[in-house]
Coordinates of C-alpha atoms in Angstrom, one line a residue:
M1 CA 96.6 84.4 114.7
Q2 CA 97.0 81.5 112.2
T3 CA 98.7 83.6 109.6
E4 CA 102.2 82.4 108.9
K5 CA 105.0 84.7 110.3
A6 CA 106.7 84.7 106.8
N7 CA 103.4 86.0 105.3
I8 CA 103.2 88.9 107.7
L9 CA 106.9 89.7 107.2
G10 CA 106.4 89.6 103.4
I11 CA 103.5 92.1 103.6
L12 CA 105.5 94.4 105.8
K13 CA 108.5 94.2 103.4
C14 CA 106.2 95.1 100.5
M15 CA 104.7 98.1 102.3
E16 CA 108.1 99.6 103.3
T17 CA 108.1 101.6 100.1
P18 CA 105.1 103.2 98.5
P19 CA 104.1 101.6 95.2
L20 CA 105.5 103.0 92.0
A21 CA 103.0 103.4 89.3
D22 CA 103.7 102.2 85.9
P23 CA 101.2 104.7 84.5
A24 CA 101.1 103.3 81.0
T25 CA 99.7 99.9 82.0
P26 CA 96.4 100.6 83.7
R27 CA 95.9 104.1 82.4
D28 CA 96.3 103.1 78.7
A29 CA 93.9 100.1 79.2
G30 CA 91.0 102.6 79.1
V31 CA 89.7 101.5 82.4
P32 CA 88.6 104.3 84.8
L33 CA 90.7 104.3 88.0
L34 CA 90.0 105.4 91.5
V35 CA 92.5 105.7 94.3
A36 CA 90.6 105.7 97.7
Y37 CA 92.4 106.3 101.0
G38 CA 92.0 107.7 104.5
D39 CA 94.0 110.8 105.4
T40 CA 94.8 109.9 109.0
N41 CA 97.3 107.5 110.5
D42 CA 98.0 105.7 107.3
L43 CA 101.2 104.0 106.5
W44 CA 101.9 106.6 103.8
D45 CA 101.1 110.3 103.8
P46 CA 98.1 111.5 101.8
E47 CA 100.6 113.1 99.3
V48 CA 101.8 109.6 98.4
H49 CA 98.3 108.6 97.4
E50 CA 97.7 111.8 95.5
N51 CA 100.9 111.4 93.6
F52 CA 100.0 107.8 92.8
A53 CA 96.6 108.8 91.5
R54 CA 98.1 111.6 89.5
Q55 CA 100.6 109.2 87.8
L56 CA 97.7 107.0 86.9
H57 CA 95.3 109.8 85.9
A58 CA 93.0 108.4 88.5
R59 CA 90.3 110.0 90.5
T60 CA 90.5 110.0 94.2
A61 CA 88.2 109.4 97.1
V62 CA 89.5 110.7 100.4
Y63 CA 88.1 109.8 103.8
P64 CA 89.0 112.6 106.3
G65 CA 89.9 111.3 109.8
I66 CA 90.0 107.7 108.6
G67 CA 93.1 105.5 108.7
H68 CA 94.5 102.7 106.5
V69 CA 91.3 100.8 105.9
P70 CA 88.4 103.0 105.0
N71 CA 86.4 100.0 103.8
E72 CA 86.4 98.8 107.4
D73 CA 85.9 102.2 109.1
V74 CA 83.2 103.7 106.8
P75 CA 82.1 100.8 104.6
A76 CA 78.8 102.5 103.6
Q77 CA 80.6 105.6 102.4
V78 CA 83.2 103.5 100.5
A79 CA 80.4 101.4 98.9
A80 CA 78.5 104.5 97.9
D81 CA 81.6 106.1 96.4
L82 CA 82.4 103.0 94.4
V83 CA 78.8 102.7 93.1
N84 CA 78.9 106.4 92.0
F85 CA 82.4 105.9 90.4
W86 CA 81.2 102.9 88.5
K87 CA 78.0 104.7 87.3
E88 CA 80.0 107.6 85.8
P89 CA 80.9 107.3 82.1
A90 CA 84.6 106.6 81.4

């Protein structure tokens, strides 16, 4: 309730359009990438996340039946997926 109205409006403005990947930047850095998302009631369709991951040559973690914030809805699963992702060789 203490968040400034301009801050909330700025976030909403940023989220009007799905992000465009500049695939060369993170992909060419040699850092493994993971795009994690819920497939239900998210701001963007799952295909948007899949396309983003494909552009970045990233792996994905999909949480069926979960909305916009899987880290809040299934934190243990997200944490386990991140640990497994970080353990895998690049």
